[in-house]
Amino acid sequence: MPKKVKVSDLVAEFHLEVICGEGGLKRPITVADLYRPGLEMAGYYEFHPMERVQILGKTELTFFHGLSAEERMDRMTRLCAPEETPCILVSRGLDVPIELLAAANEKQIPVLRTPQSTTILASRITGFLENKLAPSTTIHGVLVDVYGIGILISGSSGIGKSETALELVKRGHRLIADDAVEIRQTADHVLVGNAPELIRHLLEIRGVGIINMMTLFGAGAIRNLKKISVVIKLETWQQDKQYDRLGLDEETTRIIETDIPLVTIPVRPGRNLAVIIEVAAMNYRLKRMGYNAALQFTNKLTETLAEDMDDME
């Protein structure tokens, strides 16, 4: 089911003045795109995106006031006719035309006003709606910030995710979420994770209970949200399974519609998972900078073998 934002949410977020149509404040906003109905003021409604928030700025209203009384009434009646229109927003604190008030009251479409300029207002509202309407999911795991790299630690229950996160925080890194990670995908296919409000800053350690990381370690030990760059999967060591020892096999996992690099780390007694995850974060950063140790080793090995073959000949 698609996400929805109510017009009342927009009013509360941007402190908008409600001029009329209070009965329609529960109307849903289903798309992040906005629309300035300039062509519609000229009478062209053929491809009018009625499902968007409609913004009337100085340009549109200046043109509108130059029309005849009959044309003005016609334009506003047609603008307010679609049931899908969530609201109409007047920027720059401009006077709301009486024709718009009459048409909006009849259809119970909220007419809102703000003193902000049209361009700045459109940018802020678009950002707000993109954030609220972005595709999202909740994943069982732990999200930590290690050397500036957002790492999602996944694995079966009891594998040691929370204990590893605790050790990472003690080593100076930061916790974003434990147990449940809310993930949303932005328009440019970037995954951003945060903790649900109920368990924000909390960490569960079996045998100890729930602890507040900010209270214990200070504000520098936590973050509210972070871009996810790598998924590290912890799994119980399997003796008969072949694990990648060079790092040439670059696996990915899909979250929502975005592919994220996946690193599988086998867990067995004696392995320091916190240190391994730190190294994985630093290695990921080096790869992003263009240096791949595994690839360089393979190239050197190939060159050495080729030289040995030449000497034998």
Short mmCIF file of C-alpha atoms in Angstrom, two decimals:
data_model
loop_
_atom_site.label_atom_id
_atom_site.label_comp_id
_atom_site.label_asym_id
_atom_site.label_seq_id
_atom_site.Cartn_x
_atom_site.Cartn_y
_atom_site.Cartn_z
CA MET A 1 0.00 0.00 0.00
CA PRO A 2 1.51 3.37 -0.99
CA LYS A 3 2.54 5.78 1.71
CA LYS A 4 0.50 8.90 2.32
CA VAL A 5 1.06 12.23 3.97
CA LYS A 6 -1.92 14.30 5.05
CA VAL A 7 -2.30 17.98 4.22
CA SER A 8 -2.43 18.63 7.97
CA ASP A 9 1.12 17.22 8.23
CA LEU A 10 2.26 19.82 5.70
CA VAL A 11 0.51 22.59 7.63
CA ALA A 12 2.17 21.55 10.90
CA GLU A 13 5.65 21.12 9.41
CA PHE A 14 5.80 24.47 7.58
CA HIS A 15 3.47 26.52 9.82
CA LEU A 16 1.12 27.28 6.95
CA GLU A 17 -1.90 29.53 7.31
CA VAL A 18 -5.19 27.78 6.52
CA ILE A 19 -7.34 30.24 4.58
CA CYS A 20 -10.28 27.92 3.84
CA GLY A 21 -11.20 24.28 3.30
CA GLU A 22 -10.47 23.09 6.85
CA GLY A 23 -12.65 20.07 6.19
CA GLY A 24 -10.13 18.78 3.65
CA LEU A 25 -7.02 18.83 5.86
CA LYS A 26 -7.11 15.04 6.01
CA ARG A 27 -6.71 14.78 2.24
CA PRO A 28 -3.76 12.51 1.34
CA ILE A 29 -0.65 13.63 -0.52
CA THR A 30 0.67 10.63 -2.45
CA VAL A 31 3.45 12.14 -4.62
CA ALA A 32 6.44 14.31 -3.74
CA ASP A 33 6.29 16.38 -6.94
CA LEU A 34 4.75 19.85 -6.81
CA TYR A 35 3.08 21.79 -9.59
CA ARG A 36 2.73 25.46 -10.54
CA PRO A 37 -0.42 25.70 -12.71
CA GLY A 38 0.75 28.42 -15.09
CA LEU A 39 -0.69 26.90 -18.27
CA GLU A 40 -3.91 26.16 -16.40
CA MET A 41 -4.30 29.88 -15.63
CA ALA A 42 -4.20 30.37 -19.40
CA GLY A 43 -6.97 27.78 -19.82
CA TYR A 44 -4.97 24.68 -20.83
CA TYR A 45 -5.96 21.75 -18.61
CA GLU A 46 -5.25 18.86 -20.99
CA PHE A 47 -2.34 17.35 -19.00
CA HIS A 48 -2.95 18.86 -15.59
CA PRO A 49 -1.21 16.77 -12.84
CA MET A 50 -4.10 17.07 -10.40
CA GLU A 51 -2.66 14.70 -7.79
CA ARG A 52 0.16 17.13 -6.90
CA VAL A 53 0.21 20.00 -4.42
CA GLN A 54 -0.65 23.09 -6.47
CA ILE A 55 1.45 26.21 -5.82
CA LEU A 56 0.34 29.66 -6.92
CA GLY A 57 3.16 32.20 -6.91
CA LYS A 58 3.53 35.78 -8.05
CA THR A 59 3.78 34.83 -11.74
CA GLU A 60 0.59 32.77 -11.78
CA LEU A 61 -1.49 35.24 -9.77
CA THR A 62 -0.27 38.28 -11.71
CA PHE A 63 -1.37 36.62 -14.94
CA PHE A 64 -4.63 35.52 -13.31
CA HIS A 65 -5.58 39.07 -12.26
CA GLY A 66 -5.24 40.19 -15.87
CA LEU A 67 -8.10 37.93 -16.96
CA SER A 68 -11.75 38.88 -17.21
CA ALA A 69 -14.10 38.11 -14.30
CA GLU A 70 -15.68 35.23 -16.20
CA GLU A 71 -12.29 33.72 -17.08
CA ARG A 72 -11.06 34.04 -13.50
CA MET A 73 -14.05 32.13 -12.17
CA ASP A 74 -13.66 29.48 -14.86
CA ARG A 75 -9.95 28.94 -14.16
CA MET A 76 -10.39 28.50 -10.41
CA THR A 77 -13.46 26.30 -10.78
CA ARG A 78 -11.55 23.97 -13.08
CA LEU A 79 -8.47 24.06 -10.82
CA CYS A 80 -10.54 22.91 -7.84
CA ALA A 81 -12.68 20.43 -9.76
CA PRO A 82 -10.52 17.28 -9.45
CA GLU A 83 -11.11 15.26 -6.29
CA GLU A 84 -7.45 14.12 -6.33
CA THR A 85 -6.05 17.63 -5.68
CA PRO A 86 -4.72 17.61 -2.08
CA CYS A 87 -4.41 21.38 -1.55
CA ILE A 88 -3.59 24.72 -3.12
CA LEU A 89 -0.75 26.76 -1.67
CA VAL A 90 -0.30 30.52 -2.15
CA SER A 91 3.26 31.75 -1.61
CA ARG A 92 4.80 35.15 -0.74
CA GLY A 93 1.85 36.01 1.50
CA LEU A 94 -0.13 37.14 -1.56
CA ASP A 95 -3.85 37.87 -1.38
CA VAL A 96 -5.98 34.84 -2.16
CA PRO A 97 -8.40 35.51 -5.06
CA ILE A 98 -12.06 35.43 -4.06
CA GLU A 99 -12.74 33.14 -7.03
CA LEU A 100 -10.34 30.58 -5.54
CA LEU A 101 -11.99 30.86 -2.13
CA ALA A 102 -15.43 30.24 -3.60
CA ALA A 103 -14.35 27.24 -5.69
CA ALA A 104 -12.22 25.70 -2.92
CA ASN A 105 -14.95 26.06 -0.28
CA GLU A 106 -17.42 24.28 -2.54
CA LYS A 107 -15.06 21.29 -3.01
CA GLN A 108 -13.52 21.46 0.50
CA ILE A 109 -10.01 21.79 -0.90
CA PRO A 110 -7.65 23.42 1.62
CA VAL A 111 -6.19 26.74 0.53
CA LEU A 112 -2.98 27.48 2.40
CA ARG A 113 -0.72 30.53 2.51
CA THR A 114 2.87 31.23 3.52
CA PRO A 115 5.13 34.31 3.40
CA GLN A 116 8.02 32.24 1.94
CA SER A 117 9.17 32.73 -1.63
CA THR A 118 7.93 30.22 -4.19
CA THR A 119 11.31 28.70 -5.09
CA ILE A 120 12.49 28.17 -1.51
CA LEU A 121 9.08 26.85 -0.48
CA ALA A 122 8.95 24.35 -3.35
CA SER A 123 12.43 23.06 -2.53
CA ARG A 124 11.66 22.54 1.16
CA ILE A 125 8.31 20.88 0.60
CA THR A 126 9.75 18.56 -2.05
CA GLY A 127 12.50 17.47 0.32
CA PHE A 128 9.98 16.88 3.11
CA LEU A 129 7.64 14.85 0.92
CA GLU A 130 10.44 12.80 -0.65
CA ASN A 131 11.61 11.86 2.83
CA LYS A 132 8.12 10.94 4.06
CA LEU A 133 6.99 9.13 0.90
CA ALA A 134 10.22 7.23 0.22
CA PRO A 135 9.91 3.41 0.01
CA SER A 136 10.81 1.88 3.37
CA THR A 137 11.20 -1.38 5.23
CA THR A 138 12.26 -2.64 8.65
CA ILE A 139 15.09 -5.17 8.95
CA HIS A 140 16.26 -7.19 11.94
CA GLY A 141 19.85 -6.18 12.59
CA VAL A 142 22.20 -3.58 14.03
CA LEU A 143 23.29 -0.38 12.28
CA VAL A 144 26.60 1.22 13.29
CA ASP A 145 28.80 4.03 12.03
CA VAL A 146 32.37 2.75 11.73
CA TYR A 147 34.95 5.27 10.51
CA GLY A 148 32.14 7.15 8.77
CA ILE A 149 30.88 4.04 6.96
CA GLY A 150 27.32 2.95 7.68
CA ILE A 151 27.44 -0.81 8.36
CA LEU A 152 24.33 -2.94 8.77
CA ILE A 153 25.17 -6.04 10.81
CA SER A 154 22.76 -8.90 10.09
CA GLY A 155 22.57 -12.52 11.20
CA SER A 156 20.45 -14.97 13.13
CA SER A 157 19.22 -14.18 16.62
CA GLY A 158 21.89 -14.74 19.28
CA ILE A 159 24.83 -14.69 16.84
CA GLY A 160 26.40 -11.71 18.67
CA LYS A 161 25.28 -8.63 16.73
CA SER A 162 24.50 -6.47 19.78
CA GLU A 163 27.65 -7.56 21.64
CA THR A 164 29.73 -6.65 18.58
CA ALA A 165 28.01 -3.26 18.39
CA LEU A 166 28.79 -2.67 22.08
CA GLU A 167 32.46 -3.41 21.50
CA LEU A 168 32.51 -1.08 18.49
CA VAL A 169 31.01 1.76 20.56
CA LYS A 170 33.64 1.16 23.25
CA ARG A 171 36.26 1.52 20.50
CA GLY A 172 34.93 4.96 19.58
CA HIS A 173 32.34 4.21 16.90
CA ARG A 174 28.64 5.09 16.98
CA LEU A 175 25.37 3.18 17.26
CA ILE A 176 22.37 4.09 15.13
CA ALA A 177 19.94 1.22 15.77
CA ASP A 178 19.81 -2.14 17.51
CA ASP A 179 17.46 -5.06 16.85
CA ALA A 180 15.19 -3.22 14.37
CA VAL A 181 16.47 -0.87 11.67
CA GLU A 182 14.02 1.28 9.75
CA ILE A 183 15.36 1.78 6.22
CA ARG A 184 14.08 4.15 3.57
CA GLN A 185 15.25 4.52 -0.01
CA THR A 186 15.67 8.04 -1.33
CA ALA A 187 15.07 9.06 -4.93
CA ASP A 188 18.73 8.51 -5.92
CA HIS A 189 18.70 4.91 -4.59
CA VAL A 190 20.49 5.69 -1.35
CA LEU A 191 19.48 3.70 1.73
CA VAL A 192 19.22 5.59 5.00
CA GLY A 193 18.67 3.76 8.28
CA ASN A 194 17.46 4.87 11.69
CA ALA A 195 16.05 3.36 14.87
CA PRO A 196 12.33 3.27 15.68
CA GLU A 197 11.42 5.98 18.17
CA LEU A 198 10.63 3.44 20.91
CA ILE A 199 14.09 1.83 20.97
CA ARG A 200 16.25 4.79 19.90
CA HIS A 201 19.67 4.83 21.65
CA LEU A 202 18.90 1.48 23.34
CA LEU A 203 20.92 -1.73 23.11
CA GLU A 204 19.94 -5.19 24.39
CA ILE A 205 22.63 -7.43 25.85
CA ARG A 206 21.53 -10.91 26.88
CA GLY A 207 22.18 -11.42 30.58
CA VAL A 208 22.48 -7.69 31.24
CA GLY A 209 19.28 -6.34 29.74
CA ILE A 210 18.50 -3.10 27.96
CA ILE A 211 21.04 -0.30 28.27
CA ASN A 212 20.93 3.31 27.11
CA MET A 213 24.06 3.96 25.05
CA MET A 214 23.80 7.74 25.23
CA THR A 215 23.52 7.66 29.04
CA LEU A 216 26.44 5.25 29.41
CA PHE A 217 28.83 6.52 26.74
CA GLY A 218 27.64 10.06 25.97
CA ALA A 219 26.14 11.80 22.95
CA GLY A 220 29.20 10.97 20.83
CA ALA A 221 28.32 7.26 20.96
CA ILE A 222 25.07 7.53 19.00
CA ARG A 223 23.63 8.88 15.76
CA ASN A 224 20.00 9.26 14.74
CA LEU A 225 20.42 8.12 11.13
CA LYS A 226 23.08 7.03 8.67
CA LYS A 227 23.47 6.08 5.02
CA ILE A 228 23.97 2.32 4.70
CA SER A 229 27.07 1.46 2.66
CA VAL A 230 27.84 -2.18 3.56
CA VAL A 231 25.91 -5.15 4.93
CA ILE A 232 27.97 -7.53 7.09
CA LYS A 233 26.32 -10.90 7.65
CA LEU A 234 27.42 -12.90 10.69
CA GLU A 235 26.94 -16.64 10.39
CA THR A 236 28.03 -19.66 12.41
CA TRP A 237 31.27 -21.14 11.11
CA GLN A 238 30.61 -24.16 8.88
CA GLN A 239 33.56 -26.53 8.60
CA ASP A 240 32.62 -27.82 5.16
CA LYS A 241 31.89 -24.41 3.63
CA GLN A 242 34.43 -22.65 1.44
CA TYR A 243 34.84 -19.02 2.49
CA ASP A 244 36.36 -16.31 0.32
CA ARG A 245 39.96 -15.86 1.48
CA LEU A 246 41.15 -13.29 -1.03
CA GLY A 247 38.19 -10.93 -1.21
CA LEU A 248 37.81 -11.09 -4.98
CA ASP A 249 34.20 -12.26 -4.87
CA GLU A 250 32.13 -9.12 -4.34
CA GLU A 251 28.64 -10.16 -3.28
CA THR A 252 25.66 -7.85 -3.01
CA THR A 253 22.30 -8.01 -1.32
CA ARG A 254 19.14 -6.17 -2.34
CA ILE A 255 17.26 -3.97 0.13
CA ILE A 256 14.07 -2.47 -1.31
CA GLU A 257 15.36 -1.70 -4.84
CA THR A 258 19.02 -0.99 -4.07
CA ASP A 259 21.98 -3.40 -4.25
CA ILE A 260 24.40 -3.08 -1.31
CA PRO A 261 27.84 -4.75 -0.95
CA LEU A 262 27.61 -7.86 1.26
CA VAL A 263 30.42 -9.27 3.39
CA THR A 264 29.89 -12.64 5.09
CA ILE A 265 31.91 -13.19 8.28
CA PRO A 266 31.94 -16.67 9.86
CA VAL A 267 31.68 -16.60 13.65
CA ARG A 268 33.54 -18.95 15.96
CA PRO A 269 35.20 -18.62 19.38
CA GLY A 270 38.37 -16.54 19.38
CA ARG A 271 37.49 -14.25 16.48
CA ASN A 272 37.40 -10.55 17.37
CA LEU A 273 34.37 -9.45 15.35
CA ALA A 274 34.70 -5.76 16.23
CA VAL A 275 38.24 -5.60 14.81
CA ILE A 276 37.20 -7.54 11.70
CA ILE A 277 34.31 -5.12 11.08
CA GLU A 278 36.66 -2.15 11.54
CA VAL A 279 39.00 -3.62 8.92
CA ALA A 280 36.05 -4.32 6.60
CA ALA A 281 35.00 -0.66 6.88
CA MET A 282 38.51 0.61 6.14
CA ASN A 283 38.89 -1.83 3.24
CA TYR A 284 35.57 -0.66 1.78
CA ARG A 285 36.80 2.94 1.97
CA LEU A 286 40.06 2.02 0.20
CA LYS A 287 38.12 0.28 -2.58
CA ARG A 288 36.01 3.41 -3.03
CA MET A 289 39.26 5.36 -3.40
CA GLY A 290 40.44 2.96 -6.13
CA TYR A 291 42.75 0.63 -4.19
CA ASN A 292 41.88 -3.08 -4.11
CA ALA A 293 44.44 -5.14 -2.17
CA ALA A 294 43.05 -8.49 -3.36
CA LEU A 295 43.14 -7.43 -7.00
CA GLN A 296 46.65 -6.03 -6.65
CA PHE A 297 47.85 -9.27 -5.02
CA THR A 298 46.29 -11.33 -7.82
CA ASN A 299 47.96 -9.19 -10.49
CA LYS A 300 51.35 -9.51 -8.80
CA LEU A 301 50.89 -13.26 -8.45
CA THR A 302 50.03 -13.56 -12.15
CA GLU A 303 53.10 -11.51 -13.12
CA THR A 304 55.35 -13.64 -10.87
CA LEU A 305 54.05 -16.89 -12.32
CA ALA A 306 54.51 -15.54 -15.85
CA GLU A 307 58.13 -14.58 -15.08
CA ASP A 308 58.81 -18.04 -13.61
CA MET A 309 57.39 -19.67 -16.74
CA ASP A 310 59.68 -17.50 -18.93
CA ASP A 311 62.74 -18.51 -16.83
CA MET A 312 61.86 -22.18 -17.19
CA GLU A 313 61.70 -21.85 -20.94
#
